[in-house]
Amino acid sequence: MCGIVGIIGHSPVNQAIYDGLTLLQHRGQDAAGIVTIDEENRFRLRKANGLVSEVFRQEHMLRLQGNVGIGHVRYPTAGSSSVSEAQPFYVNSPYGLTLVHNGNLTNNAELKQRLFTLAKRHVNTNSDSEALLNIFAHYLDQYPAEPLTPDNIFETVRKTNEVIRGAYACLAMIIGYGMVAFRDPYGIRPLVLGKREENGKTEYMFASESIALDIVGFEYVRDVQPGEAIYITFDGQFHSAICADNPKLNPCIFEYVYFARPDSVIDGVSVYAARVHMGRLLGEKIATQWQDILPEIDVVIPIPETSTDIALQIANVLNKPYRQGFVKNRYVARTFIMPGQAQRKSSVRRKLNPIAAEFKDKTILLVDDSIVRGTTSEQIVEMARQAGAKKVYFASAAPEIRYPNVYGIDMPTCEELVAYDRSVEQVAEMIGVDRLVFQDLSDLFKSVQLENPTIHNFDASVFTGEYITGDVDKEYLNCIAQARNDKAKANLAQQATNLEIHNES
Ligand code: AMP
């Protein structure tokens, strides 16, 4: 999962894009980048590995001149963590193009081949986003006559949609013309549009989550629709069109479970409200299914931070005390971002510390938003026991995650998922708890649909193994398992280290 921001303004946008990226930092901490267009129609680019606050220093901000720009925070799934795969990506032809992408394409290898045979275009990295940009560039290049019209751009997006597969929310800038925002025909990854009036002129902003608009000072207008492209010229003309046949909203349900900030609204659903419903429904399930052990539970404790809103609801439904028994060091990055299992393990302990009094001689119900690999959960349970807990029960606000994610979440192989091929009892044993409960998938859907009943389908492939884009088979899953397991990632990072091009340091 990544975060993207784009602004078409009438005054310098560097600070606003920086602020927007900081607000989306939870969506990716591996790399960050911004590109602007200066007065002489040149791209100004800065990207590097690290957090937004580490990547951009005063000297970079001064160089990022211009009233329009796009930015990206990266969470690596396809490809490696190398800086050569940090975004935005750039190609010089036609016109000069830059692009940022959130999501993951499922036919990257085929696209690279197609680009080479059709257009003699070379893709220098393993990044699907670089392939995506080149596909877009290739089709845009089919319109020789100047000026480029909105129809040319919509036709380009339509052709791009026809050949690329997977999940994508993108922003592209075309020198001399404008910014194009487009979202895949399933609307898997989120993208919102905002605007504001400054000195009588309209400025526009796109962002992965509404929270970025709110804080930067733009008013939420609407979500970009599945299969839609919005083209805004640099002088402020607004055009939009649906560029796919039968587009249908299937948002990624994991955005609501874990990724998005609770204060964001995605596809008409308040993430916070959805989590409150998740807690209530899970609480009701526990109340019916755990009647034998309910009287024993002394306290409900969330595993910070995503699950706090959920745990509070469970405590309310069960009529039990809610206590924040773990203190989080918020200056340690999320553990799953770490490339190898060993680092992932040690960083859990650095991140969380129990308040002994909340555990000593108590039977506790721990709540997390989900159980993925089980490494965090196992260590947290161990910590709870070391702090004196008599018994540890565990509730997961998401159902069992059993299948890899191919749309931009780093869950590449079945074997790394603790619930794969295991029963609830076996998972309980693996993570060391006395009893475990998972949310029912129908209740998870309901939690989101209660906020927006017009959403009928979701990308819920990590729970069901059904991939809505219809092109994901066993062979592809084997392929990504090979390419993206922890060992392969370490190798890739090594290989890609020196590939960096077009970047200001
Ligand atoms: P674990 O079960 O030890 O992998 O840790 C699960 C915790 O990490 C939960 O809070 C998850 O929501 C969170 N998490 C979110 N995304 C991922 C991911 N891609 N890989 C691993 N853990 C994730």
XYZ file of N, CA, C and O in Angstrom, residues 21 37 43 49 54 72 87 115 202 234 249 252 283 287 312 317 333 364 403-404 440 443 478 496:
96
model
N 1.805 14.323 2.260
C 2.519 13.035 2.373
C 2.737 12.650 3.832
O 2.653 11.476 4.198
N 6.492 20.959 -11.276
C 6.858 21.521 -12.586
C 7.148 23.007 -12.372
O 6.293 23.740 -11.851
N 10.598 19.401 -14.929
C 10.276 18.657 -13.717
C 11.372 18.884 -12.697
O 12.567 18.905 -13.035
N 14.931 6.863 -0.114
C 14.416 5.979 0.922
C 14.276 6.749 2.228
O 15.100 7.623 2.522
N 12.631 12.613 6.645
C 14.053 12.341 6.417
C 14.458 12.638 4.969
O 15.594 12.984 4.689
N 4.503 10.895 -3.351
C 4.289 9.469 -3.102
C 4.991 9.051 -1.823
O 6.108 9.496 -1.552
N 9.113 6.430 -5.973
C 8.339 7.185 -6.963
C 8.358 8.664 -6.583
O 8.644 8.986 -5.458
N 5.825 -3.917 -23.825
C 6.452 -2.607 -24.057
C 7.659 -2.736 -24.961
O 7.914 -1.901 -25.813
N -9.774 28.517 -8.429
C -9.977 27.175 -7.882
C -8.677 26.381 -7.927
O -7.985 26.365 -8.947
N -3.495 22.556 -16.440
C -2.761 23.396 -15.492
C -3.377 24.794 -15.367
O -3.082 25.515 -14.432
N -17.482 -0.857 -8.191
C -16.708 -0.618 -6.974
C -16.530 -1.896 -6.147
O -17.513 -2.517 -5.734
N -10.899 -2.423 -1.401
C -10.123 -3.356 -0.569
C -10.620 -3.251 0.868
O -10.548 -2.183 1.482
N -17.953 -8.251 19.327
C -18.378 -8.366 20.735
C -19.608 -9.253 20.849
O -19.706 -10.117 21.727
N -20.011 -12.704 22.838
C -21.046 -12.846 23.872
C -21.859 -14.129 23.661
O -22.256 -14.794 24.628
N -12.679 -1.146 22.393
C -13.582 -0.391 23.269
C -15.028 -0.868 23.079
O -15.778 -1.042 24.048
N -19.840 -4.095 24.771
C -20.833 -5.156 24.547
C -20.740 -6.193 25.661
O -21.758 -6.688 26.167
N 9.045 2.272 13.566
C 8.200 2.020 12.394
C 7.374 0.758 12.584
O 7.727 -0.101 13.390
N -7.226 -11.943 30.614
C -7.379 -10.792 29.722
C -7.873 -11.226 28.343
O -7.606 -12.332 27.883
N -4.844 -16.203 2.372
C -4.382 -16.174 0.983
C -3.537 -14.931 0.738
O -3.736 -13.896 1.382
N -2.620 -15.028 -0.219
C -1.745 -13.896 -0.498
C -2.533 -12.706 -1.038
O -3.609 -12.880 -1.604
N -16.483 -12.908 11.707
C -17.046 -13.564 10.514
C -16.925 -12.604 9.338
O -17.107 -11.395 9.501
N -19.853 -10.370 8.801
C -19.921 -9.241 9.739
C -18.933 -8.146 9.360
O -19.191 -6.953 9.580
N 2.370 -18.667 -7.394
C 3.687 -19.283 -7.162
C 4.795 -18.315 -7.498
O 5.789 -18.200 -6.794
N 19.260 -4.232 -6.810
C 18.710 -2.986 -7.343
C 19.404 -1.736 -6.817
O 19.138 -0.633 -7.279
